[in-house]
Structure formats: structure tokens, C-alpha cells
Amino acid sequence: MVQMETVDKSGGLRPPIVNISLPSTIDDAKAALMKSDSNGNNVYDHLTDIILRVLEQQSDDAYSKFEVLSSDVKASKLAPKEELSGLQHIEEETLDLKLANTRSNLFKSLELLEGEDTTILPNEGDFPDLLEESSMFEWGGVGLGREETVRLQLSMKRLLESNPLKNVRLFGKIYGRKRDYIIVESEFKEGEGAATKEEEPKENEVKHEDSESETENAEKETPAQTTNLEIESEQRSGTNRFSYWVQSAEEGWELLPDVTPAQVVASRKIRRFFTGDLTSSVDKFPHFPGNEANLLRAVIARITAATVISPRGYYNLEEEEVDALEVPQIQVNHEFEGLDPADLLRMNNWVHHYPFILNQGRCTFFRPSQANANEDEDDENEEEIEMGPRLLTDLSEDNQIGRHDAWTAKLSSTITSKFAHVILRSNRWPGAHAFAKDDRFANLYIGFGLKYSDKPFSPELPSSIQKEAKQPQECVDPSVQEEEEIEQRTKLESEEQEGSEDEEQDESEED
Amino acid sequence: MLEIHHNSKLSKCGLHCAKLKSENALKIHQVLGHRQSRRFATMNSEDFTSKLSYAGSSGYTLNVEERASLQTSLPILKRNLKFSRVNFWGKVFGINRDYLIAQGFGSDHFGQRKSFCSHDGIDWVQLPELDSESIRLTEAIRGRLTGDPSTESFLEISLDGKIRLEEQKTPSSEANEKVVSENEDEEDEENSQKPPESDKKSNKTVIINEEKRLAYLISQIDKDTSVVPRGAFTIGSQHEVRENHSFHGLTVAQSTELAYYFHLRQPEKLPRKTLLEREGHVKIIDFADNIAEDVPHVTNVVTIRSLLWPGYFAFAVSNSPVYGSVYFGFGEKNDDIGFLL
């Protein structure tokens, strides 16, 4: 009983100081265990809860988990009981809910979304079977996942329906530091374009595009202009034949601006991770004319030119002999029946069907003198036309990377090679893949948008420091006497030449 | 709802009542308990296939054939070598062939771990342990892997200790067969370490085969990455590092902050004592802001991507104890990272 009194005085917080003896009866022991601390917790209840938890979970390793269980039980007591607090819990709009809301629109038809009065003509554009393609790529170990692909397909269909596009193709995905870009390639119908979207009359379209690119160039390329004649960007051909739509974080599609040769050239000299924000600035040396959207577009142009490939025979050149200054046209060979997997493992049975980009940043050589119509220069430049590999050049002619080939080909399956198809992986642009089975093929890029190099990157050095201007020479200040002499002399001279008009001049000299 | 109410009532009734009345609740929780015992763990041999789908946003995956073969071979590997856990680690791309990599663990996560490589996902070959000398040498080798473990890199070491890569070549078919038949014999390695006769007195040549390089790469990637969410691992009573059974996942807000992820590796930056107080985790310090608040086909999956080792992905599902990481890459460190940011 003495013990109990001490405990009461200290409020149950301090253990009794005097003469500790074990409780003699069960009731005493129970009472000792049930002593509550200031928060009203006691060992007895806690042990009860733990034992209950062990029995509930029936886990085999309850002994080893004992400490965890104990802390779990304690933690669950700390959680506020909803019915007691009287506060209403309001569900916040979480990220996944937001996503689900935007995604659910994809599954509805356009008529439903835009109201019944607007009748929308279905756009019969060319449209890939993404699911089929993705399962082919999955054999090669690449892909975005099936559910993602279905959503992407719906989203691309929506893009095709709501824009005047001839076709859409999935380019792939470029990783960003904050967000990734999903990129789709498309071709506008004849006479349609980015400009027409903004309620421009069709007649003015070409002019509008021109003026737009001019103003853009004027804004962005002022430093480059001083050094060289400006290289015109291509309109609806070469690097700008296709337009690219980008989607980041499922917020609809955004059209990327056309690429200029200067941007292609500058993008080759820098290496940069994408951030995921199209408007972020590209602060690299040498200067890149534009923001991340322009850089992305330039990198896409380079990737497609280097890695979009097809089996030999799928495309034919429309005309065998083409002018060196034009991109040759290709057409689908409808009689193409596909190549054997064994043949497709060889690089000479794959061809590039996107034109090569020259050092100039264009697919066709641009003679600056064309604009000037200077005949002398024209003659000189005739010999210096830069030529890249022809369209439909096969992959065996791709440059090697150090000791390695530019491409790695392999069969999708080693065990059941009877049904296997061939998957190619680019070593120059890590992340670029292609597959071909029967008469089908597709390309897909998933990566950082960085070209591989076997040498460490060394940025271009700043240009050499310009020579300082000559120091002005020192000379002795004229004395007052000398000044007066000069003054008098000039006065005399001017009076001799013209009498009346020289008053102003005199004043200025005196100043 | 009934369950929860029932339980809370029980807990107040004392031990005897609980024993009797909880029978009703038992069956339901048994199922839960069974699930619980399996769901913790990273990309282990039992559930790596389902985890791979979370890593879908990485763009890389295994094909059905590889999955099937790994599902067959990993449990056998685990049993034969008496591991308590076998993880699928990832895939390293080579020019000609790819390596699938698996890792076996004992009961302590920081204890011995062994790495295995395979071409087909069936036959596994243990990768050699590296001494400090060969680590120093292997570091000097750059460039792509070929996909053949016996590919040799000839390194020239000059007198002042500088290492230079001379050439890389795959041994001729005869030599190749020998290596395959002897299957990673210790003798073979020693032989390869011996410097062949060289004309120059001052410089000596050392041969490192690709197997060693692969082992080095894996240890480096492990060292620089091994990302786990905070609280997923804990220190046990024997001071062993083990998975935390009461880890329930990060909240949505937490899961998008880098500070809530840790490198699961031997402490480097902090004295060990502090570390134990901090539940055996070192904070991520090496790579900043590489979190991709990325939304793949499963909502609420947060993906973390290493910029230092392109191809390394870690994911964590918020509000659930599901997390893991995988590597699909060329096995090359991003030395240009300073220019890329």
C-alpha cells in the first residue's frame, strides 16, 4: 500500500522509489500493468492489442516482427478518430483524379464533347495500329505498356480528327528531367498548315508562313546573320516535310514550330537534357537560336533523318534521276511482300527513307547566291554543292561508331525462331528502334534525345579573344598661347573663304 | 466497415474476449496476412513481372519469353545457392548480345551479394568478385560492351601509372570454346591477369575481360543508385539491414520529393553512428532533381530516373508498399552530365 501512495503523488509518471517487490497476486499484477500514464495508455491494453493483432494476422514471423507490431499498434492509436473530431474530411483533387478526368474525355466521341449541333466530318487520315506495333516492339524489350498505348492511340485519333492532317505516326518519347514528351509525327493536308488554324484565309497562307519565319529569324538569328548569308529554311519539304505534335503530361497536343537550318546546326554542337518545359530557355554555348521547343524540334529532325528506316523494297523512288537540289519523292511499293527474317538481319536490306540532313542544316543544298543572282559566285559554288547519301541508302553504309556498327539487329525470339521477327536498335541514337515483320514495319524512339559518341563531350571553345584597339597616343596639351594662335589662324582662313556664314562654326570651335 | 468496428470493440474488452470473438475476423485477415508477406520486397524472383509493368514509363521491358524463362530459372538459382532473396536487376545492352542480370542476397541486405549474368535467362553465370587493383584497371575502360563475356580489353600501363586502352577484341573461336567449357575457371582469370611479353620494358599490358567489366559496372551502378523510398528498410535487432514490414508507402506529396528517397548502400557520407540513428539510410546526394513526376499507365506511380546512369529507373507507388528499380541500359556512365544540365 505504501507503493501505491507514492505513485499517486507523482501522478503515475515516476516509478516507486522505495522497496520494489513483485506483486503477490494476479490481481496485483494486473493492477500494476493497468497503471495509466498521463495520456491514458497502459501496458495491459497495449499488450492486449498486440496479441489481438498477432492473432488477426496469423503471420508466421510474429516473433521477429514483434517490435514492428508494437510500434504499429501505438501508431494506430495516435490516428484521430473521424467520428469524434466532428470535422468533415474534404477530398482534395489529387493528381490521379485530375488525370482520370482528362483521360475520360478520350473515350467519348467528339460529337458528345462539342455538342450535338456541330456535325463533324470524320477525317480519313492514315492511322497506325499502335497496339499491334507495340506488341511487336515489346518483343524487342521496348514499349510504353499496353494501357498507355491504348490511351495514346485514342489521343492520336482525336488529334487526327480535330486537325486537317493526312496521317499521324508515333515518333516516340523523349525523356525530360521533369516531364517526358510524347511526340507524334503528322503531315498536313495540301494547303493546310499551322497558319490556317488561326483563322487565316487560305490564299494568304504561304505569305503568312513566310513572314512568320522571317520575323522569327530576325528575332533569333541576329548574331548569326552578321557572319554569313542566311540559309533559308525549308517549307513543307526536307526537314520540315512533317510537323510534330508534342504531348506532355496528357494535356492535349501542341504543335512544334518548324525547324530552321541554323537551329539544326546549333543543336549539333550542344548537349542538353530536356526539362519537360517547352518554353524553357536553352542556355548553352555556342548560342542556340530558340527555346526548348525549337531544340526539341531540331533534335527530332536529326533523329528521324538518322533512324527512320524501312525494309528494302517497301519504298520506291518515283524518278530515278533527280536534280541534286531537290528531295527525291518516294512512293510505297504495293507489290512489296516482305523480306525473310534471315535477310532482315543483314544491314543492306534496310534503307533510310527520310532524307539526310547536310552540314548546312537542310536536306537539299541551298546556294546563298541564288537569292542574290550573282553569276560569278554561282559558278564558284557549283563545284561546292554538298551532297549527302542518297535517299533509300542502306544501313550498311552508315558510319561506324568507333569500332562498332551503327545498328544492332536481333531476332525477337531465340526459342521459337520460326515466328520471330527482326528488331533493330540504333547504336548512334540510343533508344531508336525499328521492327519489320512480313510487309509491316515501324520505328520508335524512346530515349533522352542525345546522340551517342564514343568520345567524351567537349564543348566548342569560345572564339579567340579579339585584339584590343590601339591605345590613343599621348600628346602634350596645347598652351593658352598656342590655342589662341590656332584660333586666330582659323578665323582668318574662314573669313577669307566666306565672309558672312561662318558665325556658327566659330562658336562651335570655341566650345 | 463492420470489420473495423468489430475490432475496435474487441481491443477494449481485454485479452480473453478478444481470443473468442476475433475468430470471425480471422479468416479475412488470414488472406491479407498472406498477401502482406509477399508484397514487400523489390524486384524479387516472385513478383518481378508485375513490378515490371510499373516501370513501363521507362520505355523498356522484358519480352514474354524472357519473363517466362526468368520465372523458371530464378527460383532454381535461389534454391541452389541458398539465397534468401533473388532480385532481377536489369538488362545491360551489348553490341551483339544483351546481358540479363540477377542478384542474390543473404538475410542481411548489406551482407554478401552476388551478381549473375545470362544471355537467355536460363543459364546463369556468376560474375567475379573484383579486387582493388582490377577495379582501378577496369575503371579506365570506356565504350560499349560487346555482349560476349570473354571479350578482352588490352590495357597498357605506363611507368607513371597511367592506364591506356589499347584495343578490344574477342578471342578466336577456339579460345572462346575453351572459356565456355571451363566456365569461369579461377585459373583462367589468373592467366588473363599475367602480362604477356611486351617489347617495351617500361610499359606492361594487362588484359581485362568483359565479364570483369560487367561486374565492375554493376557494382558501380549499385553504388550510385539503389534508390528506395524512405522507411522501406530498417535496422533489425541484430543490426542487420532488412526490409521494414510496417512500410506502407509514401504519401502522394512525399513521393514526389527526392528527400524521401535513399540510396540503399553502405554509408559513405555520414559516420556510422549517426546512420544507425537514421534507420540505416543515406540520403540521396549525388543526383539532384532527377525525379520525373511521370504518369505511366498506373496512376500514382512515381518514377525516378538516374541521369548519371541513363537507363536506371526506380519507381514507387504512393500509398502502397510497392517499389522497385531496374536498369535497362548500355552500361555506360554519363560522363558529360556536367554539360547536360
PDB file of N, CA, C and O in Angstrom, chain B residues 253-305:
ATOM      1  N   ALA B 253       2.159  13.407 -51.710  1.00  0.00           N
ATOM      2  CA  ALA B 253       3.016  14.592 -51.637  1.00  0.00           C
ATOM      3  C   ALA B 253       4.464  14.206 -51.386  1.00  0.00           C
ATOM      4  O   ALA B 253       5.380  14.745 -51.994  1.00  0.00           O
ATOM      5  N   GLN B 254       4.654  13.230 -50.504  1.00  0.00           N
ATOM      6  CA  GLN B 254       6.026  12.807 -50.194  1.00  0.00           C
ATOM      7  C   GLN B 254       6.695  12.162 -51.393  1.00  0.00           C
ATOM      8  O   GLN B 254       7.871  12.366 -51.642  1.00  0.00           O
ATOM      9  N   SER B 255       5.904  11.387 -52.127  1.00  0.00           N
ATOM     10  CA  SER B 255       6.522  10.560 -53.160  1.00  0.00           C
ATOM     11  C   SER B 255       7.117  11.380 -54.291  1.00  0.00           C
ATOM     12  O   SER B 255       7.896  10.875 -55.073  1.00  0.00           O
ATOM     13  N   THR B 256       6.744  12.647 -54.389  1.00  0.00           N
ATOM     14  CA  THR B 256       7.343  13.440 -55.461  1.00  0.00           C
ATOM     15  C   THR B 256       8.486  14.307 -54.951  1.00  0.00           C
ATOM     16  O   THR B 256       8.924  15.216 -55.633  1.00  0.00           O
ATOM     17  N   GLU B 257       8.957  14.024 -53.752  1.00  0.00           N
ATOM     18  CA  GLU B 257      10.104  14.783 -53.247  1.00  0.00           C
ATOM     19  C   GLU B 257      11.313  13.876 -53.111  1.00  0.00           C
ATOM     20  O   GLU B 257      11.244  12.820 -52.497  1.00  0.00           O
ATOM     21  N   LEU B 258      12.407  14.328 -53.660  1.00  0.00           N
ATOM     22  CA  LEU B 258      13.616  13.494 -53.664  1.00  0.00           C
ATOM     23  C   LEU B 258      14.104  13.179 -52.264  1.00  0.00           C
ATOM     24  O   LEU B 258      14.709  12.153 -52.027  1.00  0.00           O
ATOM     25  N   ALA B 259      13.828  14.063 -51.318  1.00  0.00           N
ATOM     26  CA  ALA B 259      14.330  13.867 -49.962  1.00  0.00           C
ATOM     27  C   ALA B 259      13.748  12.607 -49.331  1.00  0.00           C
ATOM     28  O   ALA B 259      14.274  12.128 -48.332  1.00  0.00           O
ATOM     29  N   TYR B 260      12.672  12.082 -49.909  1.00  0.00           N
ATOM     30  CA  TYR B 260      12.061  10.894 -49.345  1.00  0.00           C
ATOM     31  C   TYR B 260      12.603   9.602 -49.958  1.00  0.00           C
ATOM     32  O   TYR B 260      12.014   8.549 -49.778  1.00  0.00           O
ATOM     33  N   TYR B 261      13.666   9.711 -50.696  1.00  0.00           N
ATOM     34  CA  TYR B 261      14.276   8.504 -51.263  1.00  0.00           C
ATOM     35  C   TYR B 261      15.723   8.406 -50.799  1.00  0.00           C
ATOM     36  O   TYR B 261      16.386   9.422 -50.605  1.00  0.00           O
ATOM     37  N   PHE B 262      16.171   7.190 -50.646  1.00  0.00           N
ATOM     38  CA  PHE B 262      17.514   6.980 -50.124  1.00  0.00           C
ATOM     39  C   PHE B 262      18.298   6.028 -51.005  1.00  0.00           C
ATOM     40  O   PHE B 262      17.727   5.188 -51.693  1.00  0.00           O
ATOM     41  N   HIS B 263      19.612   6.171 -50.928  1.00  0.00           N
ATOM     42  CA  HIS B 263      20.493   5.173 -51.527  1.00  0.00           C
ATOM     43  C   HIS B 263      20.627   4.036 -50.526  1.00  0.00           C
ATOM     44  O   HIS B 263      21.056   4.256 -49.399  1.00  0.00           O
ATOM     45  N   LEU B 264      20.275   2.866 -50.935  1.00  0.00           N
ATOM     46  CA  LEU B 264      20.452   1.720 -50.043  1.00  0.00           C
ATOM     47  C   LEU B 264      21.846   1.163 -50.284  1.00  0.00           C
ATOM     48  O   LEU B 264      22.053   0.363 -51.185  1.00  0.00           O
ATOM     49  N   ARG B 265      22.784   1.633 -49.504  1.00  0.00           N
ATOM     50  CA  ARG B 265      24.163   1.188 -49.705  1.00  0.00           C
ATOM     51  C   ARG B 265      24.933   1.439 -48.428  1.00  0.00           C
ATOM     52  O   ARG B 265      24.464   2.116 -47.527  1.00  0.00           O
ATOM     53  N   GLN B 266      26.111   0.899 -48.373  1.00  0.00           N
ATOM     54  CA  GLN B 266      26.940   1.116 -47.190  1.00  0.00           C
ATOM     55  C   GLN B 266      27.177   2.608 -47.024  1.00  0.00           C
ATOM     56  O   GLN B 266      27.446   3.309 -47.990  1.00  0.00           O
ATOM     57  N   PRO B 267      27.050   3.091 -45.805  1.00  0.00           N
ATOM     58  CA  PRO B 267      27.165   4.531 -45.596  1.00  0.00           C
ATOM     59  C   PRO B 267      28.508   5.055 -46.063  1.00  0.00           C
ATOM     60  O   PRO B 267      29.537   4.447 -45.837  1.00  0.00           O
ATOM     61  N   GLU B 268      28.441   6.176 -46.737  1.00  0.00           N
ATOM     62  CA  GLU B 268      29.667   6.777 -47.235  1.00  0.00           C
ATOM     63  C   GLU B 268      29.870   8.154 -46.647  1.00  0.00           C
ATOM     64  O   GLU B 268      30.959   8.546 -46.303  1.00  0.00           O
ATOM     65  N   LYS B 269      28.778   8.881 -46.602  1.00  0.00           N
ATOM     66  CA  LYS B 269      28.928  10.300 -46.323  1.00  0.00           C
ATOM     67  C   LYS B 269      28.741  10.639 -44.851  1.00  0.00           C
ATOM     68  O   LYS B 269      29.007  11.730 -44.442  1.00  0.00           O
ATOM     69  N   LEU B 270      28.243   9.706 -44.065  1.00  0.00           N
ATOM     70  CA  LEU B 270      27.973  10.020 -42.665  1.00  0.00           C
ATOM     71  C   LEU B 270      28.657   8.982 -41.789  1.00  0.00           C
ATOM     72  O   LEU B 270      28.807   7.833 -42.178  1.00  0.00           O
ATOM     73  N   PRO B 271      29.047   9.380 -40.606  1.00  0.00           N
ATOM     74  CA  PRO B 271      29.602   8.382 -39.692  1.00  0.00           C
ATOM     75  C   PRO B 271      28.544   7.351 -39.339  1.00  0.00           C
ATOM     76  O   PRO B 271      27.363   7.638 -39.291  1.00  0.00           O
ATOM     77  N   ARG B 272      28.979   6.150 -39.101  1.00  0.00           N
ATOM     78  CA  ARG B 272      28.062   5.039 -38.967  1.00  0.00           C
ATOM     79  C   ARG B 272      27.066   5.241 -37.823  1.00  0.00           C
ATOM     80  O   ARG B 272      25.913   4.856 -37.909  1.00  0.00           O
ATOM     81  N   LYS B 273      27.529   5.887 -36.758  1.00  0.00           N
ATOM     82  CA  LYS B 273      26.667   6.015 -35.612  1.00  0.00           C
ATOM     83  C   LYS B 273      25.422   6.849 -35.943  1.00  0.00           C
ATOM     84  O   LYS B 273      24.304   6.461 -35.663  1.00  0.00           O
ATOM     85  N   THR B 274      25.657   7.947 -36.558  1.00  0.00           N
ATOM     86  CA  THR B 274      24.539   8.801 -36.949  1.00  0.00           C
ATOM     87  C   THR B 274      23.599   8.022 -37.848  1.00  0.00           C
ATOM     88  O   THR B 274      22.388   8.156 -37.792  1.00  0.00           O
ATOM     89  N   LEU B 275      24.200   7.211 -38.658  1.00  0.00           N
ATOM     90  CA  LEU B 275      23.440   6.470 -39.636  1.00  0.00           C
ATOM     91  C   LEU B 275      22.461   5.519 -38.973  1.00  0.00           C
ATOM     92  O   LEU B 275      21.304   5.447 -39.343  1.00  0.00           O
ATOM     93  N   LEU B 276      22.942   4.830 -37.935  1.00  0.00           N
ATOM     94  CA  LEU B 276      22.059   3.902 -37.257  1.00  0.00           C
ATOM     95  C   LEU B 276      20.887   4.637 -36.640  1.00  0.00           C
ATOM     96  O   LEU B 276      19.772   4.152 -36.640  1.00  0.00           O
ATOM     97  N   GLU B 277      21.168   5.818 -36.153  1.00  0.00           N
ATOM     98  CA  GLU B 277      20.076   6.600 -35.604  1.00  0.00           C
ATOM     99  C   GLU B 277      19.091   6.979 -36.695  1.00  0.00           C
ATOM    100  O   GLU B 277      17.919   7.182 -36.442  1.00  0.00           O
ATOM    101  N   ARG B 278      19.592   7.068 -37.913  1.00  0.00           N
ATOM    102  CA  ARG B 278      18.705   7.471 -39.009  1.00  0.00           C
ATOM    103  C   ARG B 278      18.158   6.266 -39.760  1.00  0.00           C
ATOM    104  O   ARG B 278      17.820   6.338 -40.923  1.00  0.00           O
ATOM    105  N   GLU B 279      18.096   5.166 -39.094  1.00  0.00           N
ATOM    106  CA  GLU B 279      17.485   3.971 -39.638  1.00  0.00           C
ATOM    107  C   GLU B 279      18.192   3.439 -40.885  1.00  0.00           C
ATOM    108  O   GLU B 279      17.559   2.931 -41.792  1.00  0.00           O
ATOM    109  N   GLY B 280      19.493   3.564 -40.869  1.00  0.00           N
ATOM    110  CA  GLY B 280      20.271   2.855 -41.871  1.00  0.00           C
ATOM    111  C   GLY B 280      20.128   3.331 -43.298  1.00  0.00           C
ATOM    112  O   GLY B 280      20.201   2.562 -44.228  1.00  0.00           O
ATOM    113  N   HIS B 281      19.900   4.603 -43.470  1.00  0.00           N
ATOM    114  CA  HIS B 281      19.736   5.074 -44.837  1.00  0.00           C
ATOM    115  C   HIS B 281      20.596   6.294 -45.070  1.00  0.00           C
ATOM    116  O   HIS B 281      20.748   7.121 -44.188  1.00  0.00           O
ATOM    117  N   VAL B 282      21.124   6.381 -46.235  1.00  0.00           N
ATOM    118  CA  VAL B 282      21.859   7.575 -46.598  1.00  0.00           C
ATOM    119  C   VAL B 282      20.977   8.362 -47.553  1.00  0.00           C
ATOM    120  O   VAL B 282      20.314   7.797 -48.416  1.00  0.00           O
ATOM    121  N   LYS B 283      20.980   9.633 -47.382  1.00  0.00           N
ATOM    122  CA  LYS B 283      20.150  10.465 -48.249  1.00  0.00           C
ATOM    123  C   LYS B 283      20.720  10.498 -49.656  1.00  0.00           C
ATOM    124  O   LYS B 283      21.916  10.344 -49.855  1.00  0.00           O
ATOM    125  N   ILE B 284      19.851  10.742 -50.596  1.00  0.00           N
ATOM    126  CA  ILE B 284      20.323  10.900 -51.961  1.00  0.00           C
ATOM    127  C   ILE B 284      21.034  12.241 -52.078  1.00  0.00           C
ATOM    128  O   ILE B 284      20.454  13.273 -51.811  1.00  0.00           O
ATOM    129  N   ILE B 285      22.288  12.177 -52.415  1.00  0.00           N
ATOM    130  CA  ILE B 285      23.006  13.434 -52.519  1.00  0.00           C
ATOM    131  C   ILE B 285      23.564  13.596 -53.921  1.00  0.00           C
ATOM    132  O   ILE B 285      23.677  14.689 -54.431  1.00  0.00           O
ATOM    133  N   ASP B 286      23.834  12.466 -54.533  1.00  0.00           N
ATOM    134  CA  ASP B 286      24.596  12.513 -55.778  1.00  0.00           C
ATOM    135  C   ASP B 286      23.875  13.188 -56.931  1.00  0.00           C
ATOM    136  O   ASP B 286      24.447  13.957 -57.648  1.00  0.00           O
ATOM    137  N   PHE B 287      22.626  12.851 -57.137  1.00  0.00           N
ATOM    138  CA  PHE B 287      21.981  13.480 -58.286  1.00  0.00           C
ATOM    139  C   PHE B 287      20.756  14.260 -57.854  1.00  0.00           C
ATOM    140  O   PHE B 287      19.871  13.739 -57.222  1.00  0.00           O
ATOM    141  N   ALA B 288      20.778  15.486 -58.219  1.00  0.00           N
ATOM    142  CA  ALA B 288      19.678  16.352 -57.811  1.00  0.00           C
ATOM    143  C   ALA B 288      18.582  16.337 -58.871  1.00  0.00           C
ATOM    144  O   ALA B 288      18.788  15.913 -59.991  1.00  0.00           O
ATOM    145  N   ASP B 289      17.469  16.797 -58.519  1.00  0.00           N
ATOM    146  CA  ASP B 289      16.258  16.996 -59.332  1.00  0.00           C
ATOM    147  C   ASP B 289      16.092  16.073 -60.540  1.00  0.00           C
ATOM    148  O   ASP B 289      15.738  16.504 -61.606  1.00  0.00           O
ATOM    149  N   ASN B 290      16.332  14.806 -60.334  1.00  0.00           N
ATOM    150  CA  ASN B 290      16.100  13.915 -61.469  1.00  0.00           C
ATOM    151  C   ASN B 290      14.802  13.151 -61.296  1.00  0.00           C
ATOM    152  O   ASN B 290      14.613  12.101 -61.860  1.00  0.00           O
ATOM    153  N   ILE B 291      13.920  13.686 -60.505  1.00  0.00           N
ATOM    154  CA  ILE B 291      12.684  12.960 -60.296  1.00  0.00           C
ATOM    155  C   ILE B 291      11.756  13.290 -61.457  1.00  0.00           C
ATOM    156  O   ILE B 291      11.626  14.415 -61.878  1.00  0.00           O
ATOM    157  N   ALA B 292      11.180  12.272 -61.985  1.00  0.00           N
ATOM    158  CA  ALA B 292      10.251  12.503 -63.075  1.00  0.00           C
ATOM    159  C   ALA B 292       8.850  12.269 -62.533  1.00  0.00           C
ATOM    160  O   ALA B 292       8.495  11.161 -62.216  1.00  0.00           O
ATOM    161  N   GLU B 293       8.119  13.318 -62.391  1.00  0.00           N
ATOM    162  CA  GLU B 293       6.769  13.166 -61.870  1.00  0.00           C
ATOM    163  C   GLU B 293       5.915  12.686 -63.021  1.00  0.00           C
ATOM    164  O   GLU B 293       5.092  13.386 -63.579  1.00  0.00           O
ATOM    165  N   ASP B 294       6.127  11.477 -63.282  1.00  0.00           N
ATOM    166  CA  ASP B 294       5.758  10.937 -64.557  1.00  0.00           C
ATOM    167  C   ASP B 294       4.554  10.057 -64.349  1.00  0.00           C
ATOM    168  O   ASP B 294       4.462   9.408 -63.334  1.00  0.00           O
ATOM    169  N   VAL B 295       3.652  10.069 -65.268  1.00  0.00           N
ATOM    170  CA  VAL B 295       2.458   9.283 -65.024  1.00  0.00           C
ATOM    171  C   VAL B 295       2.280   8.209 -66.083  1.00  0.00           C
ATOM    172  O   VAL B 295       1.811   8.463 -67.168  1.00  0.00           O
ATOM    173  N   PRO B 296       2.712   7.022 -65.791  1.00  0.00           N
ATOM    174  CA  PRO B 296       2.519   5.938 -66.726  1.00  0.00           C
ATOM    175  C   PRO B 296       1.108   5.364 -66.602  1.00  0.00           C
ATOM    176  O   PRO B 296       0.233   6.015 -66.055  1.00  0.00           O
ATOM    177  N   HIS B 297       0.915   4.151 -67.049  1.00  0.00           N
ATOM    178  CA  HIS B 297      -0.447   3.656 -67.134  1.00  0.00           C
ATOM    179  C   HIS B 297      -1.067   3.364 -65.784  1.00  0.00           C
ATOM    180  O   HIS B 297      -2.265   3.245 -65.668  1.00  0.00           O
ATOM    181  N   VAL B 298      -0.262   3.231 -64.754  1.00  0.00           N
ATOM    182  CA  VAL B 298      -0.826   3.093 -63.425  1.00  0.00           C
ATOM    183  C   VAL B 298      -0.754   4.464 -62.783  1.00  0.00           C
ATOM    184  O   VAL B 298       0.285   5.103 -62.809  1.00  0.00           O
ATOM    185  N   THR B 299      -1.850   4.924 -62.241  1.00  0.00           N
ATOM    186  CA  THR B 299      -1.791   6.248 -61.641  1.00  0.00           C
ATOM    187  C   THR B 299      -1.007   6.166 -60.342  1.00  0.00           C
ATOM    188  O   THR B 299      -0.885   5.119 -59.729  1.00  0.00           O
ATOM    189  N   ASN B 300      -0.483   7.324 -59.961  1.00  0.00           N
ATOM    190  CA  ASN B 300       0.234   7.442 -58.698  1.00  0.00           C
ATOM    191  C   ASN B 300       1.539   6.660 -58.647  1.00  0.00           C
ATOM    192  O   ASN B 300       2.018   6.333 -57.579  1.00  0.00           O
ATOM    193  N   VAL B 301       2.082   6.346 -59.773  1.00  0.00           N
ATOM    194  CA  VAL B 301       3.415   5.755 -59.768  1.00  0.00           C
ATOM    195  C   VAL B 301       4.411   6.868 -60.019  1.00  0.00           C
ATOM    196  O   VAL B 301       4.273   7.630 -60.968  1.00  0.00           O
ATOM    197  N   VAL B 302       5.367   6.975 -59.143  1.00  0.00           N
ATOM    198  CA  VAL B 302       6.384   7.996 -59.314  1.00  0.00           C
ATOM    199  C   VAL B 302       7.657   7.326 -59.812  1.00  0.00           C
ATOM    200  O   VAL B 302       8.068   6.305 -59.283  1.00  0.00           O
ATOM    201  N   THR B 303       8.204   7.872 -60.854  1.00  0.00           N
ATOM    202  CA  THR B 303       9.409   7.293 -61.433  1.00  0.00           C
ATOM    203  C   THR B 303      10.596   8.196 -61.153  1.00  0.00           C
ATOM    204  O   THR B 303      10.510   9.402 -61.330  1.00  0.00           O
ATOM    205  N   ILE B 304      11.662   7.592 -60.737  1.00  0.00           N
ATOM    206  CA  ILE B 304      12.906   8.340 -60.547  1.00  0.00           C
ATOM    207  C   ILE B 304      13.904   7.808 -61.549  1.00  0.00           C
ATOM    208  O   ILE B 304      14.056   6.608 -61.703  1.00  0.00           O
ATOM    209  N   ARG B 305      14.560   8.710 -62.202  1.00  0.00           N
ATOM    210  CA  ARG B 305      15.450   8.314 -63.273  1.00  0.00           C
ATOM    211  C   ARG B 305      16.840   8.814 -62.941  1.00  0.00           C
ATOM    212  O   ARG B 305      16.998   9.950 -62.531  1.00  0.00           O
TER     213      ARG B 305
END
